[in-house]
Amino acid sequence: MKRYCIAANWKMNKTIPETRDFLRAFLPLVKDIKDRDVVISPPFTALSAAADALKGSGVKLSAQDVFWEEKGAYTGEVSPAMILDAGCSHVIVGHSERRQYFSEDDVIVNRKVKAARKAGLEVIFCVGESLEEREAGRTFDIIKRQVETGLAEVGPENLVVAYEPIWAIGTGRTATVEQAQEVHAFIKKVLGILYGNKAESLRIIYGGSVTTENVDNLMACEDVSGALVGGASLKAESFARIVSFK
Ligand code: PEP
């Protein structure tokens, strides 16, 4: 049976007090859920406070980004060791907002994945096509390039792949179960070429306007092993309902 991974991505939302309030409400709602991985990704400033509040809960902590160097003159950047030090076990790498607003290309994403993995972090590696690319029939080419370059010289351990069609992120426009399943099956095939039968246990999670209404159907897809949730993860009750999908 697959072990699902449901991860919240808070993006640039929530102060330290707001993070504590969220967890005070959220943790009791999910305390009996043991058969799936639950991850929250607050902004850097709230990681330590979240780590304290999560102690003993089983809920895991992720950063939303990481730099590839270990230390030095890189103003504003945060190293993999610093993220571990703040209490994280996970980090999101290659989110489309990083690619879009901060010019991260596949080579940069690959450096980040390698550095995070070397430090012992589990990586939630994001890929996804834009609307323009989908409409031009380029979805599979784009995904293949992102996976092959982003995961070059990276083994299959401690890796979760997130498929996030850009046109579905924060837009309220979710991929249909057929669209999600089709791309997940394709990613599985590409990972199979990279990793052979070691790819079979790799989880491919879906992100893009996941809500309490659509989560049950999306999670029922054969090759969908979890969700990366933005907007609907900001309220304790709605994220708890998503985590408790049937
Ligand atoms: C995300 O940014 O990872 C995401 C999927 O956002 P939303 O759920 O708001 O579409």
Short mmCIF file of C-alpha atoms and ligand atoms in Angstrom, two decimals:
data_model
loop_
_atom_site.label_atom_id
_atom_site.label_comp_id
_atom_site.label_asym_id
_atom_site.label_seq_id
_atom_site.Cartn_x
_atom_site.Cartn_y
_atom_site.Cartn_z
CA MET A 1 0.00 0.00 0.00
CA LYS A 2 1.32 3.46 -0.84
CA ARG A 3 2.14 5.88 1.94
CA TYR A 4 0.78 9.27 0.92
CA CYS A 5 2.64 12.52 1.49
CA ILE A 6 0.50 15.61 2.07
CA ALA A 7 2.54 18.80 2.23
CA ALA A 8 1.47 22.37 2.97
CA ASN A 9 3.27 25.23 1.24
CA TRP A 10 2.49 28.45 3.06
CA LYS A 11 4.57 30.62 0.72
CA MET A 12 5.04 34.16 2.12
CA ASN A 13 2.28 33.81 4.71
CA LYS A 14 2.17 33.61 8.52
CA THR A 15 4.17 35.29 11.23
CA ILE A 16 5.51 33.36 14.23
CA PRO A 17 2.34 33.94 16.33
CA GLU A 18 0.16 32.95 13.36
CA THR A 19 2.21 29.79 12.91
CA ARG A 20 1.76 28.88 16.58
CA ASP A 21 -1.99 29.56 16.38
CA PHE A 22 -2.31 27.39 13.27
CA LEU A 23 -0.49 24.48 14.89
CA ARG A 24 -2.45 24.78 18.12
CA ALA A 25 -5.64 24.30 16.09
CA PHE A 26 -4.26 21.84 13.50
CA LEU A 27 -2.33 19.26 15.53
CA PRO A 28 -5.28 17.98 17.60
CA LEU A 29 -7.27 17.53 14.36
CA VAL A 30 -4.65 15.20 12.83
CA LYS A 31 -3.26 13.48 15.92
CA ASP A 32 -4.69 10.07 15.00
CA ILE A 33 -3.41 10.11 11.40
CA LYS A 34 -0.40 7.81 11.31
CA ASP A 35 -0.65 6.15 7.90
CA ARG A 36 0.47 9.16 5.81
CA ASP A 37 3.26 11.72 5.94
CA VAL A 38 2.14 15.23 6.81
CA VAL A 39 4.55 18.11 6.13
CA ILE A 40 4.20 21.85 6.71
CA SER A 41 6.39 24.50 5.06
CA PRO A 42 6.27 27.85 6.84
CA PRO A 43 8.49 30.78 5.82
CA PHE A 44 12.11 30.67 7.09
CA THR A 45 11.37 33.09 9.94
CA ALA A 46 8.80 30.75 11.52
CA LEU A 47 10.68 27.45 11.12
CA SER A 48 12.18 27.29 14.62
CA ALA A 49 8.90 28.19 16.29
CA ALA A 50 7.14 25.57 14.18
CA ALA A 51 9.79 22.96 15.06
CA ASP A 52 9.14 23.56 18.76
CA ALA A 53 5.38 23.30 18.34
CA LEU A 54 5.65 20.11 16.24
CA LYS A 55 7.75 18.16 18.75
CA GLY A 56 6.26 14.73 19.38
CA SER A 57 3.48 15.24 16.80
CA GLY A 58 4.89 13.21 13.90
CA VAL A 59 4.17 16.13 11.53
CA LYS A 60 7.28 17.00 9.54
CA LEU A 61 8.79 20.38 8.80
CA SER A 62 9.99 21.69 5.46
CA ALA A 63 11.62 24.87 4.17
CA GLN A 64 10.33 26.38 0.91
CA ASP A 65 13.73 26.86 -0.70
CA VAL A 66 17.45 26.44 -0.06
CA PHE A 67 20.75 27.72 -1.44
CA TRP A 68 23.38 25.30 -2.73
CA GLU A 69 26.50 26.64 -1.02
CA GLU A 70 27.43 25.57 2.50
CA LYS A 71 28.34 29.03 3.81
CA GLY A 72 29.88 32.36 2.80
CA ALA A 73 29.17 35.72 1.23
CA TYR A 74 25.68 35.04 -0.18
CA THR A 75 23.55 37.78 1.32
CA GLY A 76 19.99 36.69 1.98
CA GLU A 77 20.55 33.01 1.31
CA VAL A 78 20.04 30.03 3.62
CA SER A 79 22.15 26.85 3.50
CA PRO A 80 20.98 23.24 3.80
CA ALA A 81 22.72 22.93 7.20
CA MET A 82 20.85 26.01 8.47
CA ILE A 83 17.55 24.47 7.42
CA LEU A 84 18.38 21.25 9.24
CA ASP A 85 19.47 23.33 12.23
CA ALA A 86 16.06 25.03 12.27
CA GLY A 87 14.41 21.61 12.62
CA CYS A 88 13.50 20.72 9.04
CA SER A 89 13.59 17.24 7.56
CA HIS A 90 12.36 18.41 4.14
CA VAL A 91 12.82 21.21 1.63
CA ILE A 92 10.82 22.23 -1.44
CA VAL A 93 13.04 22.80 -4.49
CA GLY A 94 12.12 24.09 -7.93
CA HIS A 95 8.71 25.52 -7.11
CA SER A 96 7.30 27.30 -10.18
CA GLU A 97 7.21 30.60 -8.29
CA ARG A 98 10.98 30.31 -7.74
CA ARG A 99 11.42 29.47 -11.41
CA GLN A 100 9.13 32.30 -12.53
CA TYR A 101 10.00 35.19 -10.18
CA PHE A 102 13.59 34.36 -9.26
CA SER A 103 14.84 33.02 -12.60
CA GLU A 104 15.66 29.56 -11.32
CA ASP A 105 16.38 27.28 -14.24
CA ASP A 106 16.82 23.50 -14.28
CA VAL A 107 20.58 23.78 -13.64
CA ILE A 108 20.07 25.94 -10.54
CA VAL A 109 17.33 23.61 -9.34
CA ASN A 110 19.69 20.66 -9.81
CA ARG A 111 22.40 22.36 -7.71
CA LYS A 112 19.89 22.96 -4.96
CA VAL A 113 18.57 19.38 -5.05
CA LYS A 114 22.11 17.99 -4.84
CA ALA A 115 23.14 20.27 -1.95
CA ALA A 116 19.96 19.56 0.02
CA ARG A 117 20.29 15.81 -0.45
CA LYS A 118 23.98 15.84 0.46
CA ALA A 119 23.05 17.50 3.76
CA GLY A 120 20.46 14.80 4.47
CA LEU A 121 17.27 16.67 3.65
CA GLU A 122 14.35 14.98 1.91
CA VAL A 123 13.58 16.97 -1.24
CA ILE A 124 10.14 17.81 -2.58
CA PHE A 125 11.17 18.43 -6.19
CA CYS A 126 8.62 20.41 -8.23
CA VAL A 127 7.97 20.28 -11.96
CA GLY A 128 5.13 21.56 -14.12
CA GLU A 129 4.22 23.14 -17.44
CA SER A 130 2.71 26.56 -18.14
CA LEU A 131 -0.64 27.00 -19.86
CA GLU A 132 1.12 28.14 -23.02
CA GLU A 133 3.31 25.01 -23.01
CA ARG A 134 0.29 22.76 -22.44
CA GLU A 135 -1.69 24.40 -25.22
CA ALA A 136 1.27 24.03 -27.58
CA GLY A 137 1.31 20.29 -26.84
CA ARG A 138 4.70 20.53 -25.10
CA THR A 139 3.74 19.25 -21.64
CA PHE A 140 5.65 15.96 -21.81
CA ASP A 141 8.77 17.56 -23.34
CA ILE A 142 8.89 20.20 -20.61
CA ILE A 143 8.34 17.71 -17.78
CA LYS A 144 10.94 15.33 -19.21
CA ARG A 145 13.53 18.13 -19.42
CA GLN A 146 12.75 19.36 -15.90
CA VAL A 147 13.03 15.86 -14.43
CA GLU A 148 16.14 14.79 -16.34
CA THR A 149 18.08 18.02 -15.74
CA GLY A 150 16.77 18.74 -12.25
CA LEU A 151 17.61 15.24 -11.06
CA ALA A 152 20.90 14.78 -12.94
CA GLU A 153 23.39 12.92 -10.71
CA VAL A 154 20.73 12.59 -8.00
CA GLY A 155 19.70 9.17 -6.68
CA PRO A 156 16.13 8.16 -5.86
CA GLU A 157 16.55 8.22 -2.07
CA ASN A 158 14.79 10.87 0.04
CA LEU A 159 12.96 12.24 -2.95
CA VAL A 160 9.35 13.21 -3.57
CA VAL A 161 8.39 14.58 -6.99
CA ALA A 162 5.60 17.15 -7.10
CA TYR A 163 3.71 17.68 -10.35
CA GLU A 164 2.33 21.21 -10.28
CA PRO A 165 0.86 22.49 -13.55
CA ILE A 166 1.53 26.23 -13.36
CA TRP A 167 -1.91 27.04 -14.77
CA ALA A 168 -3.48 25.31 -11.76
CA ILE A 169 -1.46 27.00 -9.01
CA GLY A 170 -3.47 29.52 -7.04
CA THR A 171 -5.93 29.86 -9.91
CA GLY A 172 -8.78 27.71 -8.63
CA ARG A 173 -8.41 25.74 -11.86
CA THR A 174 -7.48 22.18 -10.86
CA ALA A 175 -6.20 19.56 -13.28
CA THR A 176 -8.86 16.95 -13.93
CA VAL A 177 -8.13 13.53 -12.51
CA GLU A 178 -7.42 12.36 -16.07
CA GLN A 179 -4.93 15.20 -16.68
CA ALA A 180 -3.19 14.58 -13.35
CA GLN A 181 -3.04 10.81 -13.84
CA GLU A 182 -1.71 11.17 -17.39
CA VAL A 183 1.23 13.36 -16.35
CA HIS A 184 1.93 11.35 -13.17
CA ALA A 185 2.11 8.17 -15.24
CA PHE A 186 4.49 9.93 -17.61
CA ILE A 187 6.72 11.14 -14.75
CA LYS A 188 6.75 7.59 -13.38
CA LYS A 189 7.96 6.38 -16.76
CA VAL A 190 10.75 9.00 -16.91
CA LEU A 191 11.80 8.12 -13.33
CA GLY A 192 11.78 4.44 -14.32
CA ILE A 193 14.28 5.20 -17.08
CA LEU A 194 16.47 7.14 -14.62
CA TYR A 195 16.27 4.78 -11.66
CA GLY A 196 15.08 1.38 -12.89
CA ASN A 197 12.97 -0.54 -10.38
CA LYS A 198 14.11 1.78 -7.57
CA ALA A 199 11.64 4.29 -9.06
CA GLU A 200 8.69 2.13 -8.06
CA SER A 201 8.64 3.35 -4.45
CA LEU A 202 9.05 7.02 -5.42
CA ARG A 203 6.09 9.21 -4.61
CA ILE A 204 4.68 11.64 -7.17
CA ILE A 205 2.38 14.15 -5.52
CA TYR A 206 -0.02 16.60 -7.19
CA GLY A 207 -0.23 20.35 -6.56
CA GLY A 208 -2.47 23.02 -8.05
CA SER A 209 -5.66 24.28 -6.38
CA VAL A 210 -6.14 21.17 -4.24
CA THR A 211 -9.13 21.78 -1.97
CA THR A 212 -11.32 19.94 0.51
CA GLU A 213 -13.72 19.34 -2.42
CA ASN A 214 -11.38 17.77 -4.96
CA VAL A 215 -8.79 16.02 -2.78
CA ASP A 216 -10.61 12.67 -2.48
CA ASN A 217 -10.87 12.24 -6.25
CA LEU A 218 -7.30 13.33 -6.95
CA MET A 219 -5.87 11.02 -4.29
CA ALA A 220 -7.79 8.09 -5.82
CA CYS A 221 -5.68 8.31 -9.02
CA GLU A 222 -3.40 5.34 -9.44
CA ASP A 223 -0.13 7.26 -9.73
CA VAL A 224 -0.95 10.14 -7.35
CA SER A 225 0.69 9.58 -3.96
CA GLY A 226 -0.09 12.80 -2.19
CA ALA A 227 -0.58 16.54 -2.55
CA LEU A 228 1.30 19.81 -2.30
CA VAL A 229 -1.21 22.36 -1.08
CA GLY A 230 -0.90 26.15 -1.13
CA GLY A 231 -3.98 28.29 -0.46
CA ALA A 232 -6.06 25.57 1.19
CA SER A 233 -3.26 24.79 3.66
CA LEU A 234 -3.46 28.18 5.35
CA LYS A 235 -6.51 27.34 7.47
CA ALA A 236 -6.13 24.58 10.06
CA GLU A 237 -9.57 23.07 9.44
CA SER A 238 -9.28 22.92 5.67
CA PHE A 239 -5.74 21.51 5.70
CA ALA A 240 -6.79 18.94 8.34
CA ARG A 241 -9.66 17.87 6.08
CA ILE A 242 -7.27 17.56 3.13
CA VAL A 243 -4.84 15.49 5.19
CA SER A 244 -7.77 13.26 6.22
CA PHE A 245 -8.85 12.58 2.61
CA LYS A 246 -10.76 9.36 2.07
C1 PEP B 1 1.60 25.56 -4.54
O1 PEP B 1 1.98 26.69 -4.64
O2 PEP B 1 2.42 24.65 -4.30
C2 PEP B 1 0.17 25.30 -4.75
C3 PEP B 1 -0.17 24.12 -5.20
O3 PEP B 1 -0.68 26.34 -4.53
P1 PEP B 1 -2.31 26.27 -4.58
O4 PEP B 1 -2.72 25.03 -3.81
O5 PEP B 1 -2.75 27.54 -3.91
O6 PEP B 1 -2.68 26.18 -6.00
#
